[in-house]
mmCIF file of C-alpha atoms in Angstrom:
data_model
loop_
_atom_site.group_PDB
_atom_site.id
_atom_site.type_symbol
_atom_site.label_atom_id
_atom_site.label_comp_id
_atom_site.label_asym_id
_atom_site.label_seq_id
_atom_site.Cartn_x
_atom_site.Cartn_y
_atom_site.Cartn_z
ATOM 1 C CA UNK A 1 8.599 73.155 104.223
ATOM 2 C CA UNK A 2 10.572 70.303 105.462
ATOM 3 C CA UNK A 3 9.421 66.571 105.837
ATOM 4 C CA UNK A 4 8.208 64.848 109.019
ATOM 5 C CA UNK A 5 10.863 62.224 109.700
ATOM 6 C CA UNK A 6 10.830 59.416 112.487
ATOM 7 C CA UNK A 7 14.385 58.100 113.516
ATOM 8 C CA UNK A 8 14.367 55.245 115.373
ATOM 9 C CA UNK A 9 17.739 53.577 117.250
ATOM 10 C CA UNK A 10 18.551 52.778 120.670
ATOM 11 C CA UNK A 11 22.036 54.234 120.150
ATOM 12 C CA UNK A 12 21.486 57.714 121.452
ATOM 13 C CA UNK A 13 24.587 59.281 119.667
ATOM 14 C CA UNK A 14 23.168 58.096 116.353
ATOM 15 C CA UNK A 15 19.903 59.623 116.708
ATOM 16 C CA UNK A 16 21.503 63.016 118.070
ATOM 17 C CA UNK A 17 23.244 63.140 114.948
ATOM 18 C CA UNK A 18 20.890 62.035 112.371
ATOM 19 C CA UNK A 19 18.510 64.767 114.102
ATOM 20 C CA UNK A 20 21.009 67.474 114.063
ATOM 21 C CA UNK A 21 21.709 66.802 110.389
ATOM 22 C CA UNK A 22 18.050 66.592 109.284
ATOM 23 C CA UNK A 23 16.934 69.779 111.059
ATOM 24 C CA UNK A 24 19.732 71.639 109.563
ATOM 25 C CA UNK A 25 18.078 70.784 106.331
ATOM 26 C CA UNK A 26 14.773 72.059 107.468
ATOM 27 C CA UNK A 27 13.049 68.781 108.333
ATOM 28 C CA UNK A 28 10.941 68.101 111.380
ATOM 29 C CA UNK A 29 12.386 65.084 113.384
ATOM 30 C CA UNK A 30 10.992 62.815 116.089
ATOM 31 C CA UNK A 31 13.200 60.117 117.971
ATOM 32 C CA UNK A 32 12.199 56.675 119.059
ATOM 33 C CA UNK A 33 14.668 54.729 121.113
ATOM 34 C CA UNK A 34 12.851 51.546 120.948
ATOM 35 C CA UNK A 35 10.372 50.058 118.513
ATOM 36 C CA UNK A 36 7.040 50.580 120.480
ATOM 37 C CA UNK A 37 8.098 54.344 120.418
ATOM 38 C CA UNK A 38 8.524 54.228 116.615
ATOM 39 C CA UNK A 39 5.301 52.475 116.154
ATOM 40 C CA UNK A 40 3.524 54.973 118.251
ATOM 41 C CA UNK A 41 5.024 58.012 116.757
ATOM 42 C CA UNK A 42 4.518 56.324 113.204
ATOM 43 C CA UNK A 43 0.748 55.946 114.188
ATOM 44 C CA UNK A 44 0.586 59.508 115.787
ATOM 45 C CA UNK A 45 2.649 61.762 113.458
ATOM 46 C CA UNK A 46 2.046 59.927 110.146
ATOM 47 C CA UNK A 47 5.591 60.811 109.035
ATOM 48 C CA UNK A 48 6.885 61.390 105.393
ATOM 49 C CA UNK A 49 9.746 58.818 106.043
ATOM 50 C CA UNK A 50 11.068 56.545 108.646
ATOM 51 C CA UNK A 51 14.751 55.933 109.732
ATOM 52 C CA UNK A 52 14.541 52.324 111.302
ATOM 53 C CA UNK A 53 17.489 50.521 113.047
ATOM 54 C CA UNK A 54 17.488 46.716 112.345
ATOM 55 C CA UNK A 55 17.923 45.649 115.823
ATOM 56 C CA UNK A 56 16.165 47.885 118.673
ATOM 57 C CA UNK A 57 14.756 46.714 121.815
ATOM 58 C CA UNK A 58 11.262 45.467 122.508
ATOM 59 C CA UNK A 59 10.167 45.332 118.735
ATOM 60 C CA UNK A 60 12.824 45.301 115.839
ATOM 61 C CA UNK A 61 12.972 47.446 112.822
ATOM 62 C CA UNK A 62 12.005 44.126 110.550
ATOM 63 C CA UNK A 63 8.820 43.830 112.326
ATOM 64 C CA UNK A 64 7.883 47.540 112.172
ATOM 65 C CA UNK A 65 8.600 47.691 108.457
ATOM 66 C CA UNK A 66 6.519 44.459 107.994
ATOM 67 C CA UNK A 67 3.694 46.346 109.915
ATOM 68 C CA UNK A 68 4.013 49.681 107.933
ATOM 69 C CA UNK A 69 4.117 47.852 104.507
ATOM 70 C CA UNK A 70 0.684 46.121 105.646
ATOM 71 C CA UNK A 71 -0.648 49.602 106.133
ATOM 72 C CA UNK A 72 1.064 52.075 103.312
ATOM 73 C CA UNK A 73 3.939 52.794 101.307
ATOM 74 C CA UNK A 74 5.926 55.296 103.687
ATOM 75 C CA UNK A 75 9.405 55.264 102.780
ATOM 76 C CA UNK A 76 11.733 53.380 105.021
ATOM 77 C CA UNK A 77 15.644 53.464 105.333
ATOM 78 C CA UNK A 78 16.778 50.609 107.304
ATOM 79 C CA UNK A 79 20.071 50.717 109.445
ATOM 80 C CA UNK A 80 22.461 47.846 110.264
ATOM 81 C CA UNK A 81 25.185 47.183 112.311
ATOM 82 C CA UNK A 82 25.876 43.892 110.357
ATOM 83 C CA UNK A 83 27.026 44.346 106.622
ATOM 84 C CA UNK A 84 26.673 40.813 105.544
ATOM 85 C CA UNK A 85 24.145 40.257 102.698
ATOM 86 C CA UNK A 86 21.664 38.047 104.813
ATOM 87 C CA UNK A 87 20.539 41.396 106.756
ATOM 88 C CA UNK A 88 20.618 43.528 103.704
ATOM 89 C CA UNK A 89 18.238 40.935 101.887
ATOM 90 C CA UNK A 90 15.974 40.550 104.778
ATOM 91 C CA UNK A 91 15.264 44.320 105.025
ATOM 92 C CA UNK A 92 14.791 44.817 101.326
ATOM 93 C CA UNK A 93 12.463 42.085 101.021
ATOM 94 C CA UNK A 94 10.197 43.254 104.046
ATOM 95 C CA UNK A 95 9.914 46.425 102.033
ATOM 96 C CA UNK A 96 12.576 49.061 102.854
ATOM 97 C CA UNK A 97 13.165 51.339 100.287
ATOM 98 C CA UNK A 98 17.115 51.796 101.062
ATOM 99 C CA UNK A 99 19.390 50.555 103.868
ATOM 100 C CA UNK A 100 22.619 52.008 105.455
ATOM 101 C CA UNK A 101 25.269 50.050 107.173
ATOM 102 C CA UNK A 102 26.816 51.565 110.522
ATOM 103 C CA UNK A 103 28.964 53.302 110.622
ATOM 104 C CA UNK A 104 27.501 55.413 108.257
ATOM 105 C CA UNK A 105 28.010 59.252 107.167
ATOM 106 C CA UNK A 106 25.365 61.285 108.526
ATOM 107 C CA UNK A 107 25.618 63.600 105.261
ATOM 108 C CA UNK A 108 24.873 60.487 103.097
ATOM 109 C CA UNK A 109 21.979 59.625 104.981
ATOM 110 C CA UNK A 110 20.694 63.019 104.393
ATOM 111 C CA UNK A 111 21.144 62.926 100.621
ATOM 112 C CA UNK A 112 19.452 59.642 100.313
ATOM 113 C CA UNK A 113 16.491 60.952 102.354
ATOM 114 C CA UNK A 114 16.183 63.867 100.229
ATOM 115 C CA UNK A 115 16.470 61.742 97.010
ATOM 116 C CA UNK A 116 13.665 59.787 98.275
ATOM 117 C CA UNK A 117 11.494 62.774 99.382
ATOM 118 C CA UNK A 118 12.350 64.364 95.973
ATOM 119 C CA UNK A 119 10.908 61.168 94.486
ATOM 120 C CA UNK A 120 7.652 61.575 96.086
ATOM 121 C CA UNK A 121 7.271 65.205 95.477
ATOM 122 C CA UNK A 122 8.300 66.678 98.636
ATOM 123 C CA UNK A 123 9.682 70.369 98.754
ATOM 124 C CA UNK A 124 12.268 69.493 101.471
ATOM 125 C CA UNK A 125 14.955 72.289 101.507
ATOM 126 C CA UNK A 126 14.662 75.657 103.136
ATOM 127 C CA UNK A 127 14.204 77.642 99.863
ATOM 128 C CA UNK A 128 11.386 75.468 98.952
ATOM 129 C CA UNK A 129 13.089 74.349 95.811
ATOM 130 C CA UNK A 130 14.505 71.097 94.613
ATOM 131 C CA UNK A 131 18.055 70.013 94.243
ATOM 132 C CA UNK A 132 19.236 68.567 90.955
ATOM 133 C CA UNK A 133 20.941 64.850 91.636
ATOM 134 C CA UNK A 134 22.224 65.052 88.045
ATOM 135 C CA UNK A 135 19.867 62.088 87.558
ATOM 136 C CA UNK A 136 18.547 63.225 84.084
ATOM 137 C CA UNK A 137 16.998 60.286 82.701
ATOM 138 C CA UNK A 138 14.794 59.599 85.703
ATOM 139 C CA UNK A 139 14.066 63.158 86.159
ATOM 140 C CA UNK A 140 12.664 63.224 82.527
ATOM 141 C CA UNK A 141 10.518 60.128 83.086
ATOM 142 C CA UNK A 142 8.985 61.748 86.250
ATOM 143 C CA UNK A 143 7.985 64.830 84.191
ATOM 144 C CA UNK A 144 6.622 62.549 81.212
ATOM 145 C CA UNK A 145 2.961 61.518 80.307
ATOM 146 C CA UNK A 146 1.533 58.276 81.113
ATOM 147 C CA UNK A 147 3.268 55.400 79.559
ATOM 148 C CA UNK A 148 0.785 52.646 78.539
ATOM 149 C CA UNK A 149 1.519 48.913 77.672
ATOM 150 C CA UNK A 150 -0.826 46.240 76.992
ATOM 151 C CA UNK A 151 -2.354 45.295 80.314
ATOM 152 C CA UNK A 152 0.264 48.022 82.114
ATOM 153 C CA UNK A 153 -0.248 51.687 82.463
ATOM 154 C CA UNK A 154 2.200 54.027 84.443
ATOM 155 C CA UNK A 155 1.119 57.446 85.637
ATOM 156 C CA UNK A 156 4.368 59.408 86.533
ATOM 157 C CA UNK A 157 2.585 62.583 87.988
ATOM 158 C CA UNK A 158 0.339 60.638 90.019
ATOM 159 C CA UNK A 159 2.805 57.839 90.912
ATOM 160 C CA UNK A 160 0.185 55.477 90.009
ATOM 161 C CA UNK A 161 0.689 51.852 88.283
ATOM 162 C CA UNK A 162 -2.479 50.022 86.858
ATOM 163 C CA UNK A 163 -2.142 46.474 85.971
ATOM 164 C CA UNK A 164 -4.802 44.646 84.376
ATOM 165 C CA UNK A 165 -7.427 47.453 85.440
ATOM 166 C CA UNK A 166 -6.153 47.237 89.248
ATOM 167 C CA UNK A 167 -4.439 49.743 91.102
ATOM 168 C CA UNK A 168 -0.962 48.584 92.218
ATOM 169 C CA UNK A 169 0.633 49.827 95.604
ATOM 170 C CA UNK A 170 4.255 50.272 95.020
ATOM 171 C CA UNK A 171 6.831 51.363 97.255
ATOM 172 C CA UNK A 172 8.930 54.642 96.224
ATOM 173 C CA UNK A 173 11.860 52.419 94.766
ATOM 174 C CA UNK A 174 9.790 49.887 93.278
ATOM 175 C CA UNK A 175 8.107 52.885 91.337
ATOM 176 C CA UNK A 176 11.153 54.487 90.260
ATOM 177 C CA UNK A 177 12.686 51.432 88.930
ATOM 178 C CA UNK A 178 9.462 50.552 87.023
ATOM 179 C CA UNK A 179 9.286 54.255 85.762
ATOM 180 C CA UNK A 180 12.977 54.115 84.549
ATOM 181 C CA UNK A 181 12.610 50.980 82.642
ATOM 182 C CA UNK A 182 9.093 51.873 80.985
ATOM 183 C CA UNK A 183 10.769 55.408 80.118
ATOM 184 C CA UNK A 184 13.168 53.341 77.802
ATOM 185 C CA UNK A 185 11.158 50.591 76.608
ATOM 186 C CA UNK A 186 13.526 47.883 75.454
ATOM 187 C CA UNK A 187 16.682 49.314 76.298
ATOM 188 C CA UNK A 188 18.851 47.158 78.591
ATOM 189 C CA UNK A 189 20.018 48.794 81.745
ATOM 190 C CA UNK A 190 22.944 46.966 83.863
ATOM 191 C CA UNK A 191 22.351 46.411 87.733
ATOM 192 C CA UNK A 192 24.976 49.180 88.203
ATOM 193 C CA UNK A 193 23.091 51.732 85.883
ATOM 194 C CA UNK A 194 19.949 50.982 87.724
ATOM 195 C CA UNK A 195 21.535 51.451 91.042
ATOM 196 C CA UNK A 196 23.255 54.704 89.896
ATOM 197 C CA UNK A 197 19.972 56.265 88.227
ATOM 198 C CA UNK A 198 17.275 55.239 90.729
ATOM 199 C CA UNK A 199 19.300 55.172 94.130
ATOM 200 C CA UNK A 200 21.546 58.182 92.930
ATOM 201 C CA UNK A 201 24.860 56.534 94.266
ATOM 202 C CA UNK A 202 26.948 53.497 94.134
ATOM 203 C CA UNK A 203 26.833 50.724 96.941
ATOM 204 C CA UNK A 204 30.376 49.833 96.828
ATOM 205 C CA UNK A 205 29.709 47.699 93.602
ATOM 206 C CA UNK A 206 26.999 45.746 95.483
ATOM 207 C CA UNK A 207 23.667 45.487 93.181
ATOM 208 C CA UNK A 208 22.077 43.094 95.555
ATOM 209 C CA UNK A 209 19.230 46.024 96.192
ATOM 210 C CA UNK A 210 18.415 46.319 92.583
ATOM 211 C CA UNK A 211 18.085 42.242 92.435
ATOM 212 C CA UNK A 212 15.538 42.118 95.304
ATOM 213 C CA UNK A 213 13.532 45.187 94.225
ATOM 214 C CA UNK A 214 13.112 43.732 90.587
ATOM 215 C CA UNK A 215 12.031 40.487 92.382
ATOM 216 C CA UNK A 216 9.408 42.481 94.817
ATOM 217 C CA UNK A 217 8.387 44.564 91.686
ATOM 218 C CA UNK A 218 7.761 41.357 89.782
ATOM 219 C CA UNK A 219 5.804 39.843 92.417
ATOM 220 C CA UNK A 220 3.306 42.943 92.511
ATOM 221 C CA UNK A 221 2.986 43.817 88.837
ATOM 222 C CA UNK A 222 3.403 40.374 86.890
ATOM 223 C CA UNK A 223 0.766 37.715 86.569
ATOM 224 C CA UNK A 224 3.528 35.159 86.547
ATOM 225 C CA UNK A 225 6.545 36.307 88.342
ATOM 226 C CA UNK A 226 8.545 33.434 87.225
ATOM 227 C CA UNK A 227 7.610 33.934 83.678
ATOM 228 C CA UNK A 228 7.506 37.749 83.712
ATOM 229 C CA UNK A 229 5.327 39.713 80.949
ATOM 230 C CA UNK A 230 7.157 42.784 81.235
ATOM 231 C CA UNK A 231 10.332 43.062 83.364
ATOM 232 C CA UNK A 232 12.829 40.838 81.246
ATOM 233 C CA UNK A 233 16.126 39.627 82.506
ATOM 234 C CA UNK A 234 19.120 39.627 80.035
ATOM 235 C CA UNK A 235 21.604 37.387 81.485
ATOM 236 C CA UNK A 236 24.875 38.709 82.325
ATOM 237 C CA UNK A 237 23.775 42.454 81.905
ATOM 238 C CA UNK A 238 20.673 43.248 83.598
ATOM 239 C CA UNK A 239 17.191 44.069 82.965
ATOM 240 C CA UNK A 240 14.712 45.669 80.219
ATOM 241 C CA UNK A 241 11.084 46.156 79.965
ATOM 242 C CA UNK A 242 9.695 44.551 77.044
ATOM 243 C CA UNK A 243 8.403 47.136 74.593
ATOM 244 C CA UNK A 244 5.865 44.622 72.987
ATOM 245 C CA UNK A 245 2.464 46.309 73.467
ATOM 246 C CA UNK A 246 3.544 49.623 74.078
ATOM 247 C CA UNK A 247 0.760 52.096 73.356
ATOM 248 C CA UNK A 248 2.192 55.264 74.194
#
């Protein structure tokens, strides 16, 4: 069975191409031409994933993203005609899981969507099977047992995180990022390595999305994000999860 996907963009040629490519993959697609239609479809259909244009009539993609994030963690891919860093940062900060800059390859969009759906356990291709992205470390982490640190527990099978006894809601990419770091406590990952492992592809050397997701993750799980207990910055290299207190 395919996934249910909402594609919202006021450019008809873009929505037509996205629909065609996604339906070939067996997904069910609903199209919205403005922000109000996108919100209505989200409420009525409860899709497995949304593709939102940043700039749309009536209500823009950023406002929709913020509204959805207040309710649930439905995966969101943001589309933008502007490739400058402020727009990308804004979309990621508002809670988008991924972004693509127009013009984009519809095949790449489908790959990114399938990667996200696979992470949340969707069976999305016509055979009911799952595709191998070559992402072995993260795949192995997903299949692993619960990982426990002092005050922090990660349950890969349930995609659940508990911090100091409280369940913490994470987006798909936030969970994947934390899961990978926790699967290899003490190991230092460069931003490029995290980008390739968690997002499955390079962004032309742009690791901004990793930096933003780490910041968001710290804000959600760290008692003091400015002085993190678990996710440590290794200056000039990247990040690691401190293995102090590991009770695995």
